PDB file of C-alpha atoms in Angstrom:
ATOM      1  CA  GLY K 736      55.539   2.642  52.271  1.00 73.00           C
ATOM      2  CA  GLU K 737      53.330   5.588  53.124  1.00 82.00           C
ATOM      3  CA  ASN K 738      51.044   5.400  55.969  1.00 90.00           C
ATOM      4  CA  VAL K 739      48.311   7.286  58.019  1.00 95.00           C
ATOM      5  CA  GLU K 740      47.358   6.131  61.446  1.00 95.00           C
ATOM      6  CA  GLN K 741      43.991   7.528  62.814  1.00 96.00           C
ATOM      7  CA  HIS K 742      42.726   7.446  66.572  1.00 96.00           C
ATOM      8  CA  PRO K 743      40.501   6.875  68.135  1.00 97.00           C
ATOM      9  CA  SER K 744      38.454   4.401  65.952  1.00 95.00           C
ATOM     10  CA  THR K 745      35.187   5.262  67.891  1.00 97.00           C
ATOM     11  CA  LEU K 746      34.520   8.337  69.929  1.00 98.00           C
ATOM     12  CA  SER K 747      31.315   9.193  72.087  1.00 98.00           C
ATOM     13  CA  VAL K 748      30.851  12.826  73.267  1.00 98.00           C
ATOM     14  CA  GLN K 749      27.998  14.642  74.810  1.00 98.00           C
ATOM     15  CA  GLU K 750      26.182  17.126  72.743  1.00 98.00           C
ATOM     16  CA  GLY K 751      28.017  20.565  73.370  1.00 97.00           C
ATOM     17  CA  ASP K 752      31.189  18.947  74.141  1.00 98.00           C
ATOM     18  CA  SER K 753      34.342  19.064  71.884  1.00 98.00           C
ATOM     19  CA  ALA K 754      35.682  16.180  69.777  1.00 98.00           C
ATOM     20  CA  VAL K 755      39.281  15.571  68.814  1.00 98.00           C
ATOM     21  CA  ILE K 756      40.506  13.020  66.286  1.00 98.00           C
ATOM     22  CA  LYS K 757      44.184  12.565  65.705  1.00 98.00           C
ATOM     23  CA  CYS K 758      46.199  11.432  62.616  1.00 98.00           C
ATOM     24  CA  THR K 759      49.980  10.642  62.140  1.00 97.00           C
ATOM     25  CA  TYR K 760      51.417  10.373  58.827  1.00 96.00           C
ATOM     26  CA  SER K 761      54.697   8.831  57.683  1.00 94.00           C
ATOM     27  CA  ASP K 762      55.828  10.588  54.536  1.00 91.00           C
ATOM     28  CA  SER K 763      57.502  13.897  55.550  1.00 91.00           C
ATOM     29  CA  ALA K 764      56.964  14.986  52.127  1.00 91.00           C
ATOM     30  CA  SER K 765      53.221  15.086  52.280  1.00 93.00           C
ATOM     31  CA  ASN K 766      52.046  18.649  52.147  1.00 92.00           C
ATOM     32  CA  TYR K 767      48.232  18.443  51.749  1.00 95.00           C
ATOM     33  CA  PHE K 768      45.849  17.173  54.464  1.00 97.00           C
ATOM     34  CA  PRO K 769      42.232  16.952  53.826  1.00 97.00           C
ATOM     35  CA  TRP K 770      39.366  15.761  56.248  1.00 98.00           C
ATOM     36  CA  TYR K 771      36.243  14.000  55.322  1.00 98.00           C
ATOM     37  CA  LYS K 772      32.899  13.299  56.895  1.00 98.00           C
ATOM     38  CA  GLN K 773      31.020  10.269  55.799  1.00 96.00           C
ATOM     39  CA  GLU K 774      27.341   9.786  56.668  1.00 95.00           C
ATOM     40  CA  LEU K 775      25.541   6.559  56.506  1.00 91.00           C
ATOM     41  CA  GLY K 776      25.283   5.251  52.835  1.00 89.00           C
ATOM     42  CA  LYS K 777      26.928   8.236  51.343  1.00 92.00           C
ATOM     43  CA  GLY K 778      30.349   9.311  49.795  1.00 94.00           C
ATOM     44  CA  PRO K 779      32.883  11.204  52.029  1.00 96.00           C
ATOM     45  CA  GLN K 780      32.480  14.946  51.887  1.00 96.00           C
ATOM     46  CA  LEU K 781      35.412  17.244  52.334  1.00 96.00           C
ATOM     47  CA  ILE K 782      34.750  19.443  55.436  1.00 97.00           C
ATOM     48  CA  ILE K 783      38.246  21.212  55.871  1.00 97.00           C
ATOM     49  CA  ASP K 784      41.751  20.799  54.645  1.00 96.00           C
ATOM     50  CA  ILE K 785      45.138  22.313  55.411  1.00 96.00           C
ATOM     51  CA  ARG K 786      48.429  22.637  53.542  1.00 93.00           C
ATOM     52  CA  SER K 787      51.891  22.120  54.966  1.00 90.00           C
ATOM     53  CA  ASN K 788      52.798  25.851  55.061  1.00 89.00           C
ATOM     54  CA  VAL K 789      49.967  26.464  57.613  1.00 88.00           C
ATOM     55  CA  GLY K 790      49.655  25.440  61.175  1.00 92.00           C
ATOM     56  CA  GLU K 791      45.980  25.914  61.853  1.00 96.00           C
ATOM     57  CA  LYS K 792      42.915  26.442  59.958  1.00 95.00           C
ATOM     58  CA  LYS K 793      39.517  27.109  61.312  1.00 97.00           C
ATOM     59  CA  ASP K 794      35.911  26.965  59.811  1.00 95.00           C
ATOM     60  CA  GLN K 795      33.192  27.888  62.118  1.00 96.00           C
ATOM     61  CA  ARG K 796      32.992  25.008  64.772  1.00 97.00           C
ATOM     62  CA  ILE K 797      35.723  22.864  62.835  1.00 98.00           C
ATOM     63  CA  ALA K 798      39.481  23.421  63.024  1.00 98.00           C
ATOM     64  CA  VAL K 799      42.427  21.425  61.823  1.00 98.00           C
ATOM     65  CA  THR K 800      45.981  21.732  63.395  1.00 97.00           C
ATOM     66  CA  LEU K 801      49.355  20.498  61.788  1.00 97.00           C
ATOM     67  CA  ASN K 802      52.531  19.779  63.509  1.00 96.00           C
ATOM     68  CA  LYS K 803      54.878  19.043  60.552  1.00 94.00           C
ATOM     69  CA  THR K 804      58.027  18.230  62.864  1.00 94.00           C
ATOM     70  CA  ALA K 805      55.891  15.520  64.716  1.00 95.00           C
ATOM     71  CA  LYS K 806      53.978  14.550  61.395  1.00 96.00           C
ATOM     72  CA  HIS K 807      50.665  15.009  63.452  1.00 96.00           C
ATOM     73  CA  PHE K 808      47.446  16.734  62.301  1.00 97.00           C
ATOM     74  CA  SER K 809      44.077  16.942  64.147  1.00 98.00           C
ATOM     75  CA  LEU K 810      40.574  17.622  63.706  1.00 98.00           C
ATOM     76  CA  HIS K 811      38.868  19.568  66.459  1.00 98.00           C
ATOM     77  CA  ILE K 812      35.023  20.043  66.430  1.00 98.00           C
ATOM     78  CA  THR K 813      33.623  22.368  69.024  1.00 97.00           C
ATOM     79  CA  GLU K 814      30.039  22.564  70.399  1.00 98.00           C
ATOM     80  CA  THR K 815      29.242  19.325  68.956  1.00 98.00           C
ATOM     81  CA  GLN K 816      25.802  18.620  67.702  1.00 97.00           C
ATOM     82  CA  PRO K 817      23.894  15.308  66.933  1.00 96.00           C
ATOM     83  CA  GLU K 818      24.142  15.977  63.154  1.00 96.00           C
ATOM     84  CA  ASP K 819      27.963  15.716  63.661  1.00 98.00           C
ATOM     85  CA  SER K 820      27.519  12.067  64.078  1.00 98.00           C
ATOM     86  CA  ALA K 821      29.298  10.346  61.250  1.00 97.00           C
ATOM     87  CA  VAL K 822      32.547   8.599  60.370  1.00 96.00           C
ATOM     88  CA  TYR K 823      35.448  11.127  59.781  1.00 98.00           C
ATOM     89  CA  PHE K 824      38.487  10.301  57.739  1.00 97.00           C
ATOM     90  CA  CYS K 825      41.766  12.037  57.575  1.00 97.00           C
ATOM     91  CA  ALA K 826      44.131  11.811  54.590  1.00 96.00           C
ATOM     92  CA  ALA K 827      47.672  12.891  53.229  1.00 95.00           C
ATOM     93  CA  SER K 828      48.856  13.511  49.953  1.00 93.00           C
ATOM     94  CA  ILE K 829      51.758  11.399  48.321  1.00 91.00           C
ATOM     95  CA  LYS K 830      54.217  13.787  47.026  1.00 87.00           C
ATOM     96  CA  GLY K 831      54.717  13.610  43.366  1.00 85.00           C
ATOM     97  CA  THR K 832      51.614  11.784  42.623  1.00 87.00           C
ATOM     98  CA  TYR K 833      47.910  12.501  42.501  1.00 87.00           C
ATOM     99  CA  LYS K 834      47.196   9.856  45.177  1.00 90.00           C
ATOM    100  CA  TYR K 835      46.117  10.126  48.884  1.00 93.00           C
ATOM    101  CA  ILE K 836      46.577   7.776  51.762  1.00 92.00           C
ATOM    102  CA  PHE K 837      43.418   7.635  54.091  1.00 94.00           C
ATOM    103  CA  GLY K 838      43.401   6.951  57.697  1.00 94.00           C
ATOM    104  CA  THR K 839      41.169   4.125  58.847  1.00 93.00           C
ATOM    105  CA  GLY K 840      38.279   6.412  60.095  1.00 95.00           C
ATOM    106  CA  THR K 841      36.672   7.489  63.336  1.00 97.00           C
ATOM    107  CA  ARG K 842      33.139   6.949  64.131  1.00 96.00           C
ATOM    108  CA  LEU K 843      32.112   9.859  66.164  1.00 98.00           C
ATOM    109  CA  LYS K 844      28.708   9.758  68.072  1.00 98.00           C
ATOM    110  CA  VAL K 845      27.198  12.903  69.622  1.00 98.00           C
ATOM    111  CA  LEU K 846      24.741  11.881  72.375  1.00 96.00           C
ATOM    112  CA  ALA K 847      22.039  14.195  72.891  1.00 90.00           C
TER     113      ALA K 847
ATOM    114  CA  SER M 236      29.836  23.911  39.396  1.00 81.00           C
ATOM    115  CA  GLN M 237      31.153  20.375  39.103  1.00 82.00           C
ATOM    116  CA  THR M 238      29.327  17.260  39.947  1.00 91.00           C
ATOM    117  CA  ILE M 239      29.855  13.681  40.015  1.00 94.00           C
ATOM    118  CA  HIS M 240      27.243  11.000  39.100  1.00 94.00           C
ATOM    119  CA  GLN M 241      27.603   7.471  39.927  1.00 95.00           C
ATOM    120  CA  TRP M 242      25.215   4.641  39.282  1.00 92.00           C
ATOM    121  CA  PRO M 243      23.704   2.452  40.105  1.00 93.00           C
ATOM    122  CA  ALA M 244      23.279   3.221  43.932  1.00 94.00           C
ATOM    123  CA  THR M 245      22.838  -0.534  44.701  1.00 95.00           C
ATOM    124  CA  LEU M 246      23.343  -3.715  42.909  1.00 97.00           C
ATOM    125  CA  VAL M 247      22.982  -7.329  43.790  1.00 97.00           C
ATOM    126  CA  GLN M 248      24.815  -9.690  41.504  1.00 97.00           C
ATOM    127  CA  PRO M 249      25.369 -13.459  41.470  1.00 98.00           C
ATOM    128  CA  VAL M 250      28.912 -15.002  41.757  1.00 97.00           C
ATOM    129  CA  GLY M 251      30.391 -15.415  38.214  1.00 97.00           C
ATOM    130  CA  SER M 252      28.342 -12.660  36.741  1.00 97.00           C
ATOM    131  CA  PRO M 253      29.874  -9.553  35.072  1.00 97.00           C
ATOM    132  CA  LEU M 254      30.028  -6.006  36.505  1.00 96.00           C
ATOM    133  CA  SER M 255      29.915  -2.439  35.142  1.00 96.00           C
ATOM    134  CA  LEU M 256      29.852   0.540  37.300  1.00 96.00           C
ATOM    135  CA  GLU M 257      29.867   3.863  35.678  1.00 96.00           C
ATOM    136  CA  CYS M 258      31.093   7.352  36.953  1.00 96.00           C
ATOM    137  CA  THR M 259      30.724  10.665  35.066  1.00 97.00           C
ATOM    138  CA  VAL M 260      32.008  14.203  36.124  1.00 96.00           C
ATOM    139  CA  GLU M 261      30.240  17.338  34.921  1.00 94.00           C
ATOM    140  CA  GLY M 262      31.720  20.950  34.965  1.00 91.00           C
ATOM    141  CA  THR M 263      35.292  20.182  34.632  1.00 90.00           C
ATOM    142  CA  SER M 264      37.996  19.190  31.911  1.00 88.00           C
ATOM    143  CA  ASN M 265      40.718  16.608  32.178  1.00 92.00           C
ATOM    144  CA  PRO M 266      40.078  15.501  35.833  1.00 95.00           C
ATOM    145  CA  ASN M 267      41.979  12.928  37.683  1.00 95.00           C
ATOM    146  CA  LEU M 268      39.623  10.081  38.343  1.00 97.00           C
ATOM    147  CA  TYR M 269      39.580   7.475  41.071  1.00 96.00           C
ATOM    148  CA  TRP M 270      37.750   4.082  41.975  1.00 96.00           C
ATOM    149  CA  TYR M 271      37.898   3.328  45.833  1.00 95.00           C
ATOM    150  CA  ARG M 272      36.365   0.331  47.624  1.00 94.00           C
ATOM    151  CA  GLN M 273      35.198   0.483  51.353  1.00 91.00           C
ATOM    152  CA  ALA M 274      34.622  -2.773  53.096  1.00 81.00           C
ATOM    153  CA  ALA M 275      31.717  -2.586  55.748  1.00 75.00           C
ATOM    154  CA  GLY M 276      33.126  -0.481  58.680  1.00 73.00           C
ATOM    155  CA  ARG M 277      36.348  -0.102  57.063  1.00 76.00           C
ATOM    156  CA  GLY M 278      38.671   2.513  55.419  1.00 85.00           C
ATOM    157  CA  LEU M 279      39.095   3.556  51.796  1.00 92.00           C
ATOM    158  CA  GLN M 280      41.030   1.284  49.526  1.00 91.00           C
ATOM    159  CA  LEU M 281      42.273   2.783  46.145  1.00 93.00           C
ATOM    160  CA  LEU M 282      41.646   0.535  43.358  1.00 95.00           C
ATOM    161  CA  PHE M 283      42.473   2.622  40.267  1.00 95.00           C
ATOM    162  CA  TYR M 284      43.217   6.038  39.344  1.00 94.00           C
ATOM    163  CA  SER M 285      43.435   7.731  35.786  1.00 95.00           C
ATOM    164  CA  VAL M 286      45.257  11.016  34.820  1.00 93.00           C
ATOM    165  CA  GLY M 287      43.783  10.987  31.309  1.00 93.00           C
ATOM    166  CA  ILE M 288      41.826   9.175  28.693  1.00 94.00           C
ATOM    167  CA  GLY M 289      43.197   5.524  28.271  1.00 89.00           C
ATOM    168  CA  GLN M 290      45.685   6.101  31.168  1.00 93.00           C
ATOM    169  CA  ILE M 291      44.816   3.735  34.080  1.00 94.00           C
ATOM    170  CA  SER M 292      46.890   2.770  37.024  1.00 92.00           C
ATOM    171  CA  SER M 293      46.043  -0.047  39.128  1.00 90.00           C
ATOM    172  CA  GLU M 294      46.883  -0.013  42.861  1.00 88.00           C
ATOM    173  CA  VAL M 295      45.854  -3.566  43.952  1.00 82.00           C
ATOM    174  CA  PRO M 296      45.806  -6.722  41.892  1.00 69.00           C
ATOM    175  CA  GLN M 297      42.372  -8.175  41.797  1.00 81.00           C
ATOM    176  CA  ASN M 298      39.348  -9.330  40.027  1.00 89.00           C
ATOM    177  CA  LEU M 299      38.548  -5.888  38.636  1.00 94.00           C
ATOM    178  CA  SER M 300      39.523  -3.579  35.835  1.00 95.00           C
ATOM    179  CA  ALA M 301      38.812   0.022  34.933  1.00 96.00           C
ATOM    180  CA  SER M 302      38.591   2.101  31.714  1.00 96.00           C
ATOM    181  CA  ARG M 303      38.387   5.645  30.987  1.00 97.00           C
ATOM    182  CA  PRO M 304      36.720   5.897  27.319  1.00 94.00           C
ATOM    183  CA  GLN M 305      36.168   9.619  27.495  1.00 94.00           C
ATOM    184  CA  ASP M 306      37.606  12.502  29.391  1.00 95.00           C
ATOM    185  CA  ARG M 307      35.157  12.571  32.121  1.00 95.00           C
ATOM    186  CA  GLN M 308      33.869   8.948  32.159  1.00 96.00           C
ATOM    187  CA  PHE M 309      35.377   6.200  34.347  1.00 97.00           C
ATOM    188  CA  ILE M 310      34.218   2.679  34.171  1.00 97.00           C
ATOM    189  CA  LEU M 311      34.785  -0.223  36.650  1.00 97.00           C
ATOM    190  CA  SER M 312      34.395  -3.655  35.359  1.00 96.00           C
ATOM    191  CA  SER M 313      34.646  -7.354  36.202  1.00 96.00           C
ATOM    192  CA  LYS M 314      34.174 -10.308  33.919  1.00 96.00           C
ATOM    193  CA  LYS M 315      33.285 -12.724  36.798  1.00 96.00           C
ATOM    194  CA  LEU M 316      32.329 -11.413  40.267  1.00 96.00           C
ATOM    195  CA  LEU M 317      33.526 -13.146  43.374  1.00 95.00           C
ATOM    196  CA  LEU M 318      31.959 -12.977  46.680  1.00 95.00           C
ATOM    197  CA  SER M 319      34.951 -11.029  47.949  1.00 92.00           C
ATOM    198  CA  ASP M 320      34.024  -8.323  45.560  1.00 93.00           C
ATOM    199  CA  SER M 321      31.020  -7.135  47.729  1.00 93.00           C
ATOM    200  CA  GLY M 322      31.444  -3.734  49.121  1.00 93.00           C
ATOM    201  CA  PHE M 323      30.774  -0.008  48.813  1.00 95.00           C
ATOM    202  CA  TYR M 324      32.389   1.370  45.426  1.00 97.00           C
ATOM    203  CA  LEU M 325      33.147   5.064  45.264  1.00 97.00           C
ATOM    204  CA  CYS M 326      34.091   7.227  42.446  1.00 97.00           C
ATOM    205  CA  ALA M 327      36.150  10.473  42.868  1.00 97.00           C
ATOM    206  CA  TRP M 328      37.768  13.354  41.117  1.00 96.00           C
ATOM    207  CA  THR M 329      40.318  15.970  41.548  1.00 94.00           C
ATOM    208  CA  GLY M 330      41.528  18.961  39.562  1.00 89.00           C
ATOM    209  CA  LEU M 331      44.835  20.457  40.260  1.00 81.00           C
ATOM    210  CA  TYR M 332      47.577  18.718  42.199  1.00 81.00           C
ATOM    211  CA  ASN M 333      47.102  18.727  45.948  1.00 82.00           C
ATOM    212  CA  SER M 334      43.543  19.488  45.417  1.00 88.00           C
ATOM    213  CA  PRO M 335      40.446  17.921  47.366  1.00 91.00           C
ATOM    214  CA  LEU M 336      39.053  14.681  46.331  1.00 94.00           C
ATOM    215  CA  HIS M 337      35.338  14.892  45.363  1.00 95.00           C
ATOM    216  CA  PHE M 338      33.298  11.768  45.886  1.00 96.00           C
ATOM    217  CA  GLY M 339      30.297  10.344  44.483  1.00 96.00           C
ATOM    218  CA  ASN M 340      27.592   8.724  46.477  1.00 94.00           C
ATOM    219  CA  GLY M 341      28.865   5.273  45.882  1.00 95.00           C
ATOM    220  CA  THR M 342      27.496   2.047  44.765  1.00 96.00           C
ATOM    221  CA  ARG M 343      26.740  -0.670  47.227  1.00 95.00           C
ATOM    222  CA  LEU M 344      27.548  -4.094  45.480  1.00 96.00           C
ATOM    223  CA  THR M 345      26.508  -7.397  47.047  1.00 96.00           C
ATOM    224  CA  VAL M 346      27.743 -10.493  45.383  1.00 96.00           C
ATOM    225  CA  THR M 347      25.532 -13.490  46.244  1.00 97.00           C
TER     226      THR M 347
END
């Protein structure tokens, strides 16, 4: 079945450094890849997404890259700040459905 | 703009008691609706999704059921709760195919 692997499960960085979270998906037909940030006690919030016809997308300090051949996509956060500390989830669409497969999450800690 | 409401925020229920969690969406028509469960420190497990009134797809056999009595209302129920039903329950919606999932703020259910 469809699967999304996400690494690392935890990540600690110093404030101002960059953070990279990587995901690999199994279904080559997946064509939409959102990223979510979940703060403690809240629902996940969409932070950026990318479609399969684009290789990279940026929004201020956040960027996502997609390698369709390798079935990899990554989240890049530059100049990290303490408020970036949260759990981040990647997801991939399942072609022909309205469903998404989520990664297992990465707990990011930005150390001041 | 669209908003999603989910209640209650927290709930403590004894084993064997019934459950009803409600979710409503405002500002959109005919949304696709979802119920997810998140165990502590874990990923997101899709429980049910609905593409229209009365249309419910169950993803995981379990002690729970879902109903969609109105276009923008999604209800998660159980006749008799088990200890294993404890978790963080999230309602979500999407509009068009391959569009972002928008999550509510969740209900933390503790079954004692």
